[in-house]
PDB file of C-alpha atoms in Angstrom:
ATOM      1  CA  MET A   1      29.431 -15.218 -64.811  1.00 88.00           C
ATOM      2  CA  ILE A   2      28.611 -17.301 -61.461  1.00 95.00           C
ATOM      3  CA  SER A   3      24.896 -18.350 -61.233  1.00 96.00           C
ATOM      4  CA  ILE A   4      23.458 -17.795 -57.583  1.00 96.00           C
ATOM      5  CA  ALA A   5      19.785 -19.106 -56.982  1.00 97.00           C
ATOM      6  CA  VAL A   6      17.858 -16.998 -55.049  1.00 96.00           C
ATOM      7  CA  ASP A   7      14.606 -18.421 -52.724  1.00 95.00           C
ATOM      8  CA  ALA A   8      12.709 -15.444 -54.435  1.00 93.00           C
ATOM      9  CA  MET A   9       9.736 -15.732 -51.918  1.00 91.00           C
ATOM     10  CA  GLY A  10      10.603 -17.376 -49.132  1.00 85.00           C
ATOM     11  CA  GLY A  11      11.225 -14.367 -46.449  1.00 84.00           C
ATOM     12  CA  ASP A  12       8.842 -13.277 -43.883  1.00 83.00           C
ATOM     13  CA  PHE A  13       7.867 -10.064 -46.027  1.00 86.00           C
ATOM     14  CA  GLY A  14       7.568 -11.752 -49.314  1.00 87.00           C
ATOM     15  CA  GLU A  15       9.138 -11.319 -52.594  1.00 91.00           C
ATOM     16  CA  LYS A  16       9.555  -7.344 -52.885  1.00 93.00           C
ATOM     17  CA  PRO A  17      12.789  -7.130 -50.271  1.00 93.00           C
ATOM     18  CA  ILE A  18      14.267 -10.149 -51.689  1.00 95.00           C
ATOM     19  CA  ILE A  19      13.944  -8.918 -55.439  1.00 96.00           C
ATOM     20  CA  GLU A  20      15.249  -5.133 -54.347  1.00 95.00           C
ATOM     21  CA  GLY A  21      18.410  -7.002 -52.771  1.00 95.00           C
ATOM     22  CA  VAL A  22      19.223  -8.804 -55.998  1.00 96.00           C
ATOM     23  CA  ILE A  23      18.898  -5.568 -57.965  1.00 96.00           C
ATOM     24  CA  GLU A  24      21.118  -3.690 -55.677  1.00 95.00           C
ATOM     25  CA  ALA A  25      23.490  -6.479 -55.790  1.00 95.00           C
ATOM     26  CA  LEU A  26      23.375  -6.503 -59.502  1.00 96.00           C
ATOM     27  CA  LYS A  27      24.023  -2.581 -59.309  1.00 95.00           C
ATOM     28  CA  GLU A  28      27.510  -3.385 -57.699  1.00 93.00           C
ATOM     29  CA  LYS A  29      28.405  -6.452 -59.235  1.00 91.00           C
ATOM     30  CA  PRO A  30      27.137  -8.602 -62.383  1.00 93.00           C
ATOM     31  CA  PHE A  31      26.128 -12.127 -62.084  1.00 96.00           C
ATOM     32  CA  ASN A  32      23.396 -14.666 -62.895  1.00 96.00           C
ATOM     33  CA  ALA A  33      20.279 -14.754 -60.751  1.00 96.00           C
ATOM     34  CA  ILE A  34      17.970 -17.612 -60.774  1.00 97.00           C
ATOM     35  CA  LEU A  35      14.815 -16.483 -58.903  1.00 96.00           C
ATOM     36  CA  VAL A  36      12.834 -19.229 -57.793  1.00 96.00           C
ATOM     37  CA  GLY A  37       9.461 -18.558 -57.383  1.00 94.00           C
ATOM     38  CA  ASN A  38       6.266 -17.624 -59.334  1.00 94.00           C
ATOM     39  CA  PRO A  39       7.438 -15.659 -62.842  1.00 94.00           C
ATOM     40  CA  LYS A  40       4.202 -14.301 -62.959  1.00 94.00           C
ATOM     41  CA  ILE A  41       4.795 -12.284 -59.518  1.00 94.00           C
ATOM     42  CA  LEU A  42       8.381 -11.892 -60.114  1.00 94.00           C
ATOM     43  CA  LYS A  43       9.106 -10.553 -63.487  1.00 94.00           C
ATOM     44  CA  PRO A  44       7.101  -7.320 -63.055  1.00 94.00           C
ATOM     45  CA  LEU A  45       9.784  -6.460 -60.331  1.00 94.00           C
ATOM     46  CA  ILE A  46      12.727  -6.511 -62.520  1.00 95.00           C
ATOM     47  CA  PRO A  47      13.753  -3.450 -64.353  1.00 93.00           C
ATOM     48  CA  LYS A  48      14.614  -3.901 -68.043  1.00 93.00           C
ATOM     49  CA  ASP A  49      18.082  -2.847 -67.178  1.00 91.00           C
ATOM     50  CA  PHE A  50      18.633  -5.835 -65.522  1.00 94.00           C
ATOM     51  CA  GLU A  51      16.359  -8.567 -67.424  1.00 92.00           C
ATOM     52  CA  GLN A  52      19.939  -9.683 -68.881  1.00 94.00           C
ATOM     53  CA  TYR A  53      21.040 -11.201 -65.736  1.00 95.00           C
ATOM     54  CA  ILE A  54      18.042 -13.144 -64.683  1.00 95.00           C
ATOM     55  CA  GLN A  55      16.367 -16.258 -65.092  1.00 95.00           C
ATOM     56  CA  TYR A  56      13.306 -18.014 -63.812  1.00 95.00           C
ATOM     57  CA  GLU A  57      13.063 -21.052 -61.879  1.00 94.00           C
ATOM     58  CA  GLU A  58       9.102 -21.709 -61.306  1.00 94.00           C
ATOM     59  CA  ALA A  59       7.909 -22.565 -57.966  1.00 92.00           C
ATOM     60  CA  CYS A  60       4.216 -21.543 -56.831  1.00 85.00           C
ATOM     61  CA  GLU A  61       4.730 -22.936 -53.105  1.00 89.00           C
ATOM     62  CA  VAL A  62       6.444 -21.560 -50.323  1.00 90.00           C
ATOM     63  CA  PHE A  63       7.564 -23.644 -47.216  1.00 88.00           C
ATOM     64  CA  SER A  64       5.848 -21.660 -44.691  1.00 86.00           C
ATOM     65  CA  MET A  65       7.585 -20.788 -41.059  1.00 83.00           C
ATOM     66  CA  GLU A  66       4.663 -22.723 -39.416  1.00 83.00           C
ATOM     67  CA  GLU A  67       5.909 -26.074 -41.328  1.00 85.00           C
ATOM     68  CA  ASN A  68       7.956 -28.737 -39.773  1.00 86.00           C
ATOM     69  CA  ALA A  69      11.530 -28.889 -41.151  1.00 84.00           C
ATOM     70  CA  THR A  70      11.251 -32.822 -41.544  1.00 84.00           C
ATOM     71  CA  ASP A  71       8.486 -32.431 -44.066  1.00 87.00           C
ATOM     72  CA  ALA A  72      10.417 -30.198 -46.295  1.00 87.00           C
ATOM     73  CA  LEU A  73      11.995 -33.385 -48.350  1.00 87.00           C
ATOM     74  CA  LYS A  74       8.199 -34.067 -49.292  1.00 89.00           C
ATOM     75  CA  ARG A  75       7.320 -30.727 -50.419  1.00 89.00           C
ATOM     76  CA  LYS A  76       9.254 -30.894 -53.855  1.00 90.00           C
ATOM     77  CA  ASP A  77       7.243 -27.753 -55.412  1.00 91.00           C
ATOM     78  CA  THR A  78       8.361 -25.383 -52.783  1.00 94.00           C
ATOM     79  CA  THR A  79      10.923 -22.492 -53.677  1.00 94.00           C
ATOM     80  CA  ILE A  80      13.453 -23.826 -51.105  1.00 94.00           C
ATOM     81  CA  TYR A  81      13.386 -27.246 -52.484  1.00 94.00           C
ATOM     82  CA  LYS A  82      13.848 -26.333 -56.305  1.00 95.00           C
ATOM     83  CA  ALA A  83      16.356 -23.761 -55.223  1.00 95.00           C
ATOM     84  CA  ILE A  84      18.829 -26.585 -53.516  1.00 95.00           C
ATOM     85  CA  GLU A  85      17.951 -28.804 -56.688  1.00 96.00           C
ATOM     86  CA  LEU A  86      19.622 -26.114 -58.702  1.00 96.00           C
ATOM     87  CA  VAL A  87      22.864 -26.423 -56.639  1.00 96.00           C
ATOM     88  CA  LYS A  88      22.334 -30.041 -56.955  1.00 95.00           C
ATOM     89  CA  ASP A  89      22.186 -30.442 -60.769  1.00 95.00           C
ATOM     90  CA  GLY A  90      25.145 -27.854 -60.885  1.00 94.00           C
ATOM     91  CA  LYS A  91      23.024 -25.339 -62.522  1.00 96.00           C
ATOM     92  CA  ALA A  92      23.735 -22.594 -59.847  1.00 95.00           C
ATOM     93  CA  LYS A  93      26.848 -22.622 -57.524  1.00 95.00           C
ATOM     94  CA  ALA A  94      24.796 -21.247 -54.524  1.00 96.00           C
ATOM     95  CA  ILE A  95      21.722 -20.601 -52.831  1.00 96.00           C
ATOM     96  CA  VAL A  96      20.622 -17.655 -50.666  1.00 95.00           C
ATOM     97  CA  SER A  97      17.407 -18.272 -48.958  1.00 94.00           C
ATOM     98  CA  ALA A  98      15.441 -15.932 -46.225  1.00 92.00           C
ATOM     99  CA  GLY A  99      13.065 -18.793 -45.926  1.00 89.00           C
ATOM    100  CA  HIS A 100      12.626 -21.784 -43.201  1.00 89.00           C
ATOM    101  CA  SER A 101      16.384 -22.214 -42.331  1.00 88.00           C
ATOM    102  CA  GLY A 102      15.275 -25.575 -40.712  1.00 89.00           C
ATOM    103  CA  ALA A 103      13.802 -26.765 -44.478  1.00 90.00           C
ATOM    104  CA  SER A 104      17.117 -24.689 -45.647  1.00 92.00           C
ATOM    105  CA  MET A 105      19.581 -26.970 -43.599  1.00 91.00           C
ATOM    106  CA  SER A 106      17.487 -30.484 -43.859  1.00 92.00           C
ATOM    107  CA  LEU A 107      17.141 -30.189 -47.822  1.00 93.00           C
ATOM    108  CA  ALA A 108      20.973 -29.153 -47.812  1.00 94.00           C
ATOM    109  CA  THR A 109      22.282 -31.809 -45.999  1.00 93.00           C
ATOM    110  CA  LEU A 110      19.823 -34.680 -47.336  1.00 93.00           C
ATOM    111  CA  ARG A 111      19.954 -33.180 -51.099  1.00 94.00           C
ATOM    112  CA  LEU A 112      23.524 -32.142 -51.364  1.00 95.00           C
ATOM    113  CA  GLY A 113      24.897 -34.401 -48.858  1.00 95.00           C
ATOM    114  CA  ARG A 114      27.792 -33.687 -46.674  1.00 96.00           C
ATOM    115  CA  LEU A 115      31.596 -33.297 -47.477  1.00 96.00           C
ATOM    116  CA  LYS A 116      33.791 -35.989 -47.154  1.00 94.00           C
ATOM    117  CA  GLY A 117      34.521 -36.979 -43.705  1.00 94.00           C
ATOM    118  CA  VAL A 118      32.228 -34.218 -42.235  1.00 96.00           C
ATOM    119  CA  LEU A 119      29.824 -36.045 -39.325  1.00 95.00           C
ATOM    120  CA  ARG A 120      27.623 -32.557 -39.115  1.00 94.00           C
ATOM    121  CA  PRO A 121      27.172 -29.320 -41.186  1.00 95.00           C
ATOM    122  CA  ALA A 122      27.391 -26.134 -38.971  1.00 95.00           C
ATOM    123  CA  ILE A 123      26.051 -22.573 -39.307  1.00 95.00           C
ATOM    124  CA  ALA A 124      28.398 -19.976 -39.015  1.00 95.00           C
ATOM    125  CA  THR A 125      27.736 -16.377 -38.270  1.00 92.00           C
ATOM    126  CA  LEU A 126      29.648 -13.317 -37.646  1.00 90.00           C
ATOM    127  CA  MET A 127      29.492 -11.268 -34.676  1.00 88.00           C
ATOM    128  CA  PRO A 128      31.095  -7.843 -34.335  1.00 87.00           C
ATOM    129  CA  ASN A 129      33.688  -7.230 -31.934  1.00 89.00           C
ATOM    130  CA  VAL A 130      35.629  -4.177 -30.982  1.00 86.00           C
ATOM    131  CA  VAL A 131      38.329  -4.763 -34.106  1.00 86.00           C
ATOM    132  CA  ASN A 132      36.320  -6.243 -36.849  1.00 87.00           C
ATOM    133  CA  LYS A 133      34.228  -9.540 -36.517  1.00 90.00           C
ATOM    134  CA  THR A 134      34.421 -12.727 -34.864  1.00 93.00           C
ATOM    135  CA  LEU A 135      33.377 -16.141 -36.680  1.00 95.00           C
ATOM    136  CA  PHE A 136      30.938 -17.796 -34.285  1.00 95.00           C
ATOM    137  CA  LEU A 137      29.732 -21.548 -35.225  1.00 93.00           C
ATOM    138  CA  ASP A 138      27.393 -23.972 -34.493  1.00 91.00           C
ATOM    139  CA  VAL A 139      24.479 -21.066 -33.954  1.00 91.00           C
ATOM    140  CA  GLY A 140      21.606 -23.446 -34.411  1.00 87.00           C
ATOM    141  CA  ALA A 141      22.135 -26.733 -37.040  1.00 87.00           C
ATOM    142  CA  ASN A 142      23.209 -29.017 -34.447  1.00 89.00           C
ATOM    143  CA  THR A 143      21.724 -28.773 -30.602  1.00 87.00           C
ATOM    144  CA  ASP A 144      23.104 -32.280 -29.223  1.00 91.00           C
ATOM    145  CA  CYS A 145      27.024 -32.483 -30.260  1.00 94.00           C
ATOM    146  CA  LYS A 146      29.768 -34.649 -29.650  1.00 95.00           C
ATOM    147  CA  ALA A 147      33.400 -33.712 -29.301  1.00 95.00           C
ATOM    148  CA  GLU A 148      34.320 -34.858 -32.675  1.00 96.00           C
ATOM    149  CA  HIS A 149      31.597 -32.611 -33.985  1.00 96.00           C
ATOM    150  CA  LEU A 150      33.075 -29.485 -32.137  1.00 97.00           C
ATOM    151  CA  PHE A 151      36.460 -30.625 -33.309  1.00 97.00           C
ATOM    152  CA  GLN A 152      35.223 -30.379 -37.212  1.00 96.00           C
ATOM    153  CA  PHE A 153      33.528 -27.099 -36.456  1.00 97.00           C
ATOM    154  CA  ALA A 154      36.772 -25.685 -35.590  1.00 97.00           C
ATOM    155  CA  ILE A 155      38.331 -26.998 -38.702  1.00 96.00           C
ATOM    156  CA  MET A 156      35.622 -25.538 -40.867  1.00 97.00           C
ATOM    157  CA  GLY A 157      35.634 -22.409 -39.297  1.00 96.00           C
ATOM    158  CA  ASP A 158      39.548 -21.878 -39.570  1.00 96.00           C
ATOM    159  CA  ILE A 159      39.086 -22.858 -43.347  1.00 96.00           C
ATOM    160  CA  TYR A 160      36.458 -20.361 -43.709  1.00 96.00           C
ATOM    161  CA  ALA A 161      38.602 -17.630 -41.724  1.00 96.00           C
ATOM    162  CA  ARG A 162      41.591 -18.222 -43.642  1.00 95.00           C
ATOM    163  CA  GLU A 163      39.953 -18.178 -47.324  1.00 93.00           C
ATOM    164  CA  LEU A 164      36.922 -15.511 -47.201  1.00 93.00           C
ATOM    165  CA  MET A 165      38.367 -13.532 -43.831  1.00 92.00           C
ATOM    166  CA  LYS A 166      41.656 -13.145 -44.887  1.00 93.00           C
ATOM    167  CA  ILE A 167      43.178 -14.096 -41.789  1.00 94.00           C
ATOM    168  CA  SER A 168      46.493 -15.990 -42.161  1.00 92.00           C
ATOM    169  CA  LYS A 169      46.341 -17.454 -38.557  1.00 94.00           C
ATOM    170  CA  PRO A 170      42.878 -16.777 -37.076  1.00 96.00           C
ATOM    171  CA  ARG A 171      42.750 -17.470 -33.190  1.00 96.00           C
ATOM    172  CA  LEU A 172      40.698 -20.240 -32.630  1.00 97.00           C
ATOM    173  CA  ALA A 173      38.708 -20.819 -29.208  1.00 97.00           C
ATOM    174  CA  LEU A 174      36.376 -23.061 -27.718  1.00 97.00           C
ATOM    175  CA  LEU A 175      33.516 -21.868 -25.719  1.00 95.00           C
ATOM    176  CA  SER A 176      33.581 -22.653 -22.204  1.00 94.00           C
ATOM    177  CA  ASN A 177      32.757 -21.233 -18.580  1.00 90.00           C
ATOM    178  CA  GLY A 178      36.058 -20.285 -17.961  1.00 87.00           C
ATOM    179  CA  GLU A 179      39.546 -19.888 -19.498  1.00 85.00           C
ATOM    180  CA  GLU A 180      41.230 -22.727 -17.615  1.00 85.00           C
ATOM    181  CA  GLU A 181      41.771 -25.942 -19.417  1.00 83.00           C
ATOM    182  CA  CYS A 182      40.010 -27.732 -16.675  1.00 84.00           C
ATOM    183  CA  LYS A 183      36.840 -25.452 -16.896  1.00 88.00           C
ATOM    184  CA  GLY A 184      33.734 -26.720 -18.885  1.00 88.00           C
ATOM    185  CA  ASN A 185      31.459 -29.821 -19.178  1.00 91.00           C
ATOM    186  CA  GLU A 186      32.331 -33.144 -20.133  1.00 92.00           C
ATOM    187  CA  LEU A 187      31.879 -32.275 -23.677  1.00 94.00           C
ATOM    188  CA  THR A 188      33.933 -29.045 -23.768  1.00 94.00           C
ATOM    189  CA  LYS A 189      36.644 -31.002 -21.809  1.00 94.00           C
ATOM    190  CA  GLU A 190      36.714 -33.785 -24.589  1.00 95.00           C
ATOM    191  CA  ALA A 191      36.707 -31.071 -27.321  1.00 95.00           C
ATOM    192  CA  HIS A 192      39.575 -29.069 -25.741  1.00 96.00           C
ATOM    193  CA  GLN A 193      41.823 -32.397 -25.815  1.00 95.00           C
ATOM    194  CA  MET A 194      40.989 -32.700 -29.420  1.00 95.00           C
ATOM    195  CA  MET A 195      41.549 -29.289 -30.458  1.00 95.00           C
ATOM    196  CA  LYS A 196      44.904 -29.120 -29.458  1.00 94.00           C
ATOM    197  CA  GLN A 197      46.068 -30.625 -32.663  1.00 93.00           C
ATOM    198  CA  ILE A 198      44.983 -27.623 -34.464  1.00 94.00           C
ATOM    199  CA  PRO A 199      48.020 -25.352 -34.702  1.00 93.00           C
ATOM    200  CA  ASN A 200      46.063 -22.187 -33.984  1.00 94.00           C
ATOM    201  CA  PHE A 201      44.000 -23.226 -31.097  1.00 97.00           C
ATOM    202  CA  ILE A 202      44.484 -20.750 -28.256  1.00 95.00           C
ATOM    203  CA  GLY A 203      42.290 -22.871 -25.627  1.00 95.00           C
ATOM    204  CA  ASN A 204      38.942 -22.092 -23.804  1.00 96.00           C
ATOM    205  CA  ALA A 205      37.374 -18.741 -24.051  1.00 95.00           C
ATOM    206  CA  GLU A 206      34.153 -17.065 -22.284  1.00 93.00           C
ATOM    207  CA  GLY A 207      31.352 -15.430 -24.028  1.00 90.00           C
ATOM    208  CA  ARG A 208      32.732 -11.801 -23.442  1.00 89.00           C
ATOM    209  CA  ASP A 209      35.351 -12.683 -25.967  1.00 92.00           C
ATOM    210  CA  ILE A 210      33.271 -12.771 -28.749  1.00 91.00           C
ATOM    211  CA  PHE A 211      32.987  -9.225 -28.714  1.00 89.00           C
ATOM    212  CA  ASN A 212      36.541  -8.113 -27.058  1.00 91.00           C
ATOM    213  CA  GLY A 213      38.550  -8.685 -30.371  1.00 91.00           C
ATOM    214  CA  GLU A 214      40.895 -11.223 -28.703  1.00 93.00           C
ATOM    215  CA  ILE A 215      39.806 -14.124 -30.831  1.00 96.00           C
ATOM    216  CA  ASP A 216      38.752 -14.653 -34.338  1.00 96.00           C
ATOM    217  CA  ILE A 217      36.853 -17.720 -34.084  1.00 97.00           C
ATOM    218  CA  LEU A 218      34.511 -19.185 -31.147  1.00 97.00           C
ATOM    219  CA  ILE A 219      33.453 -22.691 -31.407  1.00 97.00           C
ATOM    220  CA  CYS A 220      30.239 -24.006 -29.694  1.00 95.00           C
ATOM    221  CA  ASP A 221      27.515 -26.586 -29.966  1.00 94.00           C
ATOM    222  CA  GLY A 222      24.340 -25.253 -31.947  1.00 92.00           C
ATOM    223  CA  PHE A 223      22.313 -25.168 -28.456  1.00 92.00           C
ATOM    224  CA  SER A 224      24.574 -22.865 -27.136  1.00 93.00           C
ATOM    225  CA  GLY A 225      25.322 -20.821 -30.144  1.00 91.00           C
ATOM    226  CA  ASN A 226      21.777 -20.169 -30.836  1.00 89.00           C
ATOM    227  CA  VAL A 227      20.655 -19.188 -27.415  1.00 92.00           C
ATOM    228  CA  ILE A 228      23.817 -16.652 -27.168  1.00 90.00           C
ATOM    229  CA  LEU A 229      23.020 -15.262 -30.916  1.00 86.00           C
ATOM    230  CA  LYS A 230      19.513 -14.588 -29.798  1.00 85.00           C
ATOM    231  CA  ALA A 231      20.548 -12.793 -26.560  1.00 88.00           C
ATOM    232  CA  CYS A 232      22.981 -10.821 -28.638  1.00 83.00           C
ATOM    233  CA  GLU A 233      20.363  -9.519 -30.970  1.00 79.00           C
ATOM    234  CA  GLY A 234      17.977  -8.668 -28.094  1.00 82.00           C
ATOM    235  CA  VAL A 235      20.696  -6.777 -25.992  1.00 80.00           C
ATOM    236  CA  ALA A 236      21.783  -4.718 -29.150  1.00 77.00           C
ATOM    237  CA  THR A 237      18.084  -3.667 -29.607  1.00 79.00           C
ATOM    238  CA  ALA A 238      17.374  -2.916 -25.907  1.00 85.00           C
ATOM    239  CA  ILE A 239      20.557  -0.799 -26.094  1.00 79.00           C
ATOM    240  CA  PHE A 240      19.551   1.235 -28.858  1.00 77.00           C
ATOM    241  CA  GLN A 241      16.183   1.779 -27.567  1.00 85.00           C
ATOM    242  CA  ILE A 242      17.287   3.025 -24.123  1.00 85.00           C
ATOM    243  CA  LEU A 243      19.563   5.424 -25.524  1.00 79.00           C
ATOM    244  CA  LYS A 244      17.006   6.512 -27.680  1.00 82.00           C
ATOM    245  CA  LYS A 245      15.033   7.102 -24.881  1.00 86.00           C
ATOM    246  CA  GLU A 246      17.247   8.876 -22.151  1.00 81.00           C
ATOM    247  CA  VAL A 247      18.332  11.332 -25.156  1.00 82.00           C
ATOM    248  CA  ARG A 248      14.647  12.627 -25.606  1.00 84.00           C
ATOM    249  CA  GLN A 249      14.680  13.453 -21.520  1.00 84.00           C
ATOM    250  CA  SER A 250      16.559  16.660 -22.101  1.00 83.00           C
ATOM    251  CA  ILE A 251      17.647  19.312 -24.409  1.00 84.00           C
ATOM    252  CA  PHE A 252      21.088  18.843 -23.842  1.00 80.00           C
ATOM    253  CA  ALA A 253      21.265  15.034 -24.206  1.00 79.00           C
ATOM    254  CA  LYS A 254      19.380  15.957 -27.682  1.00 81.00           C
ATOM    255  CA  LEU A 255      22.160  18.289 -28.472  1.00 81.00           C
ATOM    256  CA  GLY A 256      25.067  15.829 -27.763  1.00 81.00           C
ATOM    257  CA  ALA A 257      23.248  13.121 -29.339  1.00 77.00           C
ATOM    258  CA  LEU A 258      23.266  15.523 -32.725  1.00 80.00           C
ATOM    259  CA  MET A 259      26.643  16.298 -32.332  1.00 79.00           C
ATOM    260  CA  MET A 260      27.391  12.076 -31.884  1.00 77.00           C
ATOM    261  CA  LYS A 261      25.201  11.086 -34.808  1.00 77.00           C
ATOM    262  CA  PRO A 262      28.115  10.056 -37.059  1.00 81.00           C
ATOM    263  CA  CYS A 263      29.584   7.824 -34.294  1.00 76.00           C
ATOM    264  CA  PHE A 264      26.161   6.723 -33.589  1.00 67.00           C
ATOM    265  CA  LYS A 265      25.682   5.725 -37.232  1.00 74.00           C
ATOM    266  CA  LYS A 266      29.033   4.115 -37.454  1.00 74.00           C
ATOM    267  CA  LEU A 267      28.324   2.080 -34.331  1.00 67.00           C
ATOM    268  CA  LYS A 268      24.861   1.098 -35.701  1.00 66.00           C
ATOM    269  CA  LYS A 269      26.579  -0.347 -38.964  1.00 65.00           C
ATOM    270  CA  HIS A 270      29.008  -2.224 -37.214  1.00 58.00           C
ATOM    271  CA  MET A 271      26.475  -4.007 -34.828  1.00 61.00           C
ATOM    272  CA  ASP A 272      23.738  -4.184 -37.629  1.00 62.00           C
ATOM    273  CA  TRP A 273      23.430  -8.077 -38.547  1.00 59.00           C
ATOM    274  CA  GLN A 274      21.910  -7.259 -42.110  1.00 64.00           C
ATOM    275  CA  GLU A 275      25.432  -5.609 -43.128  1.00 67.00           C
ATOM    276  CA  TYR A 276      26.610  -9.534 -42.973  1.00 68.00           C
ATOM    277  CA  GLY A 277      23.749 -10.557 -44.876  1.00 75.00           C
ATOM    278  CA  GLY A 278      23.643 -14.479 -43.867  1.00 86.00           C
ATOM    279  CA  ALA A 279      25.095 -17.244 -42.510  1.00 91.00           C
ATOM    280  CA  PRO A 280      26.941 -20.278 -44.442  1.00 94.00           C
ATOM    281  CA  LEU A 281      26.084 -23.697 -43.742  1.00 95.00           C
ATOM    282  CA  LEU A 282      29.504 -25.166 -43.794  1.00 97.00           C
ATOM    283  CA  GLY A 283      29.885 -28.929 -44.309  1.00 96.00           C
ATOM    284  CA  VAL A 284      27.578 -29.318 -46.685  1.00 96.00           C
ATOM    285  CA  ASN A 285      28.300 -30.436 -50.881  1.00 95.00           C
ATOM    286  CA  GLY A 286      27.636 -26.913 -52.109  1.00 94.00           C
ATOM    287  CA  CYS A 287      27.240 -23.207 -50.994  1.00 95.00           C
ATOM    288  CA  VAL A 288      23.917 -22.342 -48.859  1.00 96.00           C
ATOM    289  CA  ILE A 289      23.773 -18.836 -47.590  1.00 95.00           C
ATOM    290  CA  ILE A 290      20.749 -18.773 -44.689  1.00 93.00           C
ATOM    291  CA  SER A 291      19.602 -15.298 -44.358  1.00 90.00           C
ATOM    292  CA  HIS A 292      17.045 -13.977 -41.498  1.00 85.00           C
ATOM    293  CA  GLY A 293      13.625 -13.958 -42.146  1.00 81.00           C
ATOM    294  CA  LYS A 294      13.190 -10.217 -41.760  1.00 84.00           C
ATOM    295  CA  SER A 295      15.866  -9.458 -44.071  1.00 86.00           C
ATOM    296  CA  ASP A 296      15.625  -6.465 -45.960  1.00 89.00           C
ATOM    297  CA  ALA A 297      16.844  -5.672 -49.386  1.00 92.00           C
ATOM    298  CA  ARG A 298      20.700  -4.555 -47.961  1.00 91.00           C
ATOM    299  CA  ALA A 299      20.630  -8.137 -45.958  1.00 91.00           C
ATOM    300  CA  ILE A 300      19.885  -9.936 -49.172  1.00 94.00           C
ATOM    301  CA  LYS A 301      22.616  -8.087 -51.230  1.00 94.00           C
ATOM    302  CA  ASN A 302      25.020  -8.859 -48.685  1.00 93.00           C
ATOM    303  CA  ALA A 303      24.207 -12.385 -48.495  1.00 94.00           C
ATOM    304  CA  ILE A 304      24.556 -12.638 -52.365  1.00 95.00           C
ATOM    305  CA  PHE A 305      28.045 -11.221 -52.134  1.00 94.00           C
ATOM    306  CA  GLN A 306      28.849 -14.028 -49.413  1.00 93.00           C
ATOM    307  CA  ALA A 307      27.537 -16.770 -51.828  1.00 95.00           C
ATOM    308  CA  ILE A 308      29.576 -15.452 -54.700  1.00 95.00           C
ATOM    309  CA  ASN A 309      32.602 -15.275 -52.552  1.00 93.00           C
ATOM    310  CA  PHE A 310      32.040 -18.488 -51.307  1.00 94.00           C
ATOM    311  CA  GLY A 311      30.923 -20.142 -54.516  1.00 92.00           C
ATOM    312  CA  LYS A 312      34.095 -18.555 -56.226  1.00 93.00           C
ATOM    313  CA  SER A 313      36.509 -20.316 -53.553  1.00 93.00           C
ATOM    314  CA  ASN A 314      37.872 -23.594 -52.849  1.00 93.00           C
ATOM    315  CA  ILE A 315      36.761 -24.234 -49.293  1.00 95.00           C
ATOM    316  CA  ASN A 316      34.829 -27.022 -49.719  1.00 96.00           C
ATOM    317  CA  THR A 317      37.881 -28.648 -51.254  1.00 96.00           C
ATOM    318  CA  LEU A 318      40.376 -27.249 -48.413  1.00 96.00           C
ATOM    319  CA  ILE A 319      37.632 -28.542 -45.807  1.00 97.00           C
ATOM    320  CA  GLU A 320      37.630 -32.135 -47.107  1.00 96.00           C
ATOM    321  CA  ASN A 321      41.577 -32.210 -47.317  1.00 95.00           C
ATOM    322  CA  GLU A 322      42.229 -30.844 -43.874  1.00 94.00           C
ATOM    323  CA  LEU A 323      39.887 -33.446 -42.215  1.00 94.00           C
ATOM    324  CA  GLU A 324      41.418 -36.020 -43.991  1.00 92.00           C
ATOM    325  CA  LYS A 325      44.878 -35.359 -42.745  1.00 89.00           C
ATOM    326  CA  TYR A 326      43.430 -35.856 -38.721  1.00 85.00           C
ATOM    327  CA  ASN A 327      41.154 -38.751 -39.867  1.00 77.00           C
ATOM    328  CA  GLY A 328      43.732 -40.338 -41.933  1.00 60.00           C
TER     329      GLY A 328
END
């Protein structure tokens, strides 16, 4: 069975939701879980029926959210450092962490290294659209980018969409302020010309295209991607809060909401980021799934499934081979 390292104490709410997520995942799919943290705290949380699937890697320090990501390399006794080392040493195929995302990215890049030909790793996330999901990258790993970085993000996203999202010909687009080829800043104009080499590149797309189902992959720099991601999270939360407030205003609204409850439930599930679990860091020599610090058990479970699927794939080899075609 595949072994997954889990940063068991790095999330905002401590070890409890993370362990619950591991157990929920094990109920659906057996795997070897290596829990990185304090065994004295973690062992009592594991039901006897699942002990056979659990191993422990002792680490009593947690890299806090307030610390600077650049200090992660010095903190060798932290859960995130030791979890990354498990992947580096081949003891685990992938890592899932809801801890300090900057530390995860820094350690993955420095300790695991980049794939051959990759200039910058990128964080990819799934965004809900009216049909299914849109793969969106980079959403935070690189605030300053060059055109060749965006080109490589496109290659990595294309491979991910084909292999894990099972889209045979993903529609790949570049984020800009207009669909026309002449639109954009110097970065996007240069990146657009480079991406023309990719057969399934369909041109520029605007922010709204994330949600209309007309594209499968959207590429941008990490600064723009992170701003859009956080804005979308805020809009989704506000919509549901406003809807709840309006429903409470009258008995007719309450009756209508009751009749629409199954629809609202499906909508919430489709838009809920916890359904996707976490974001893979593409371009590093291994599999690193970065989960939200506020992840609940469901999010951790889904992040683990992402890690298992990624770990069993040959995505990294395919990325290296594809980049070699263009670099050669």
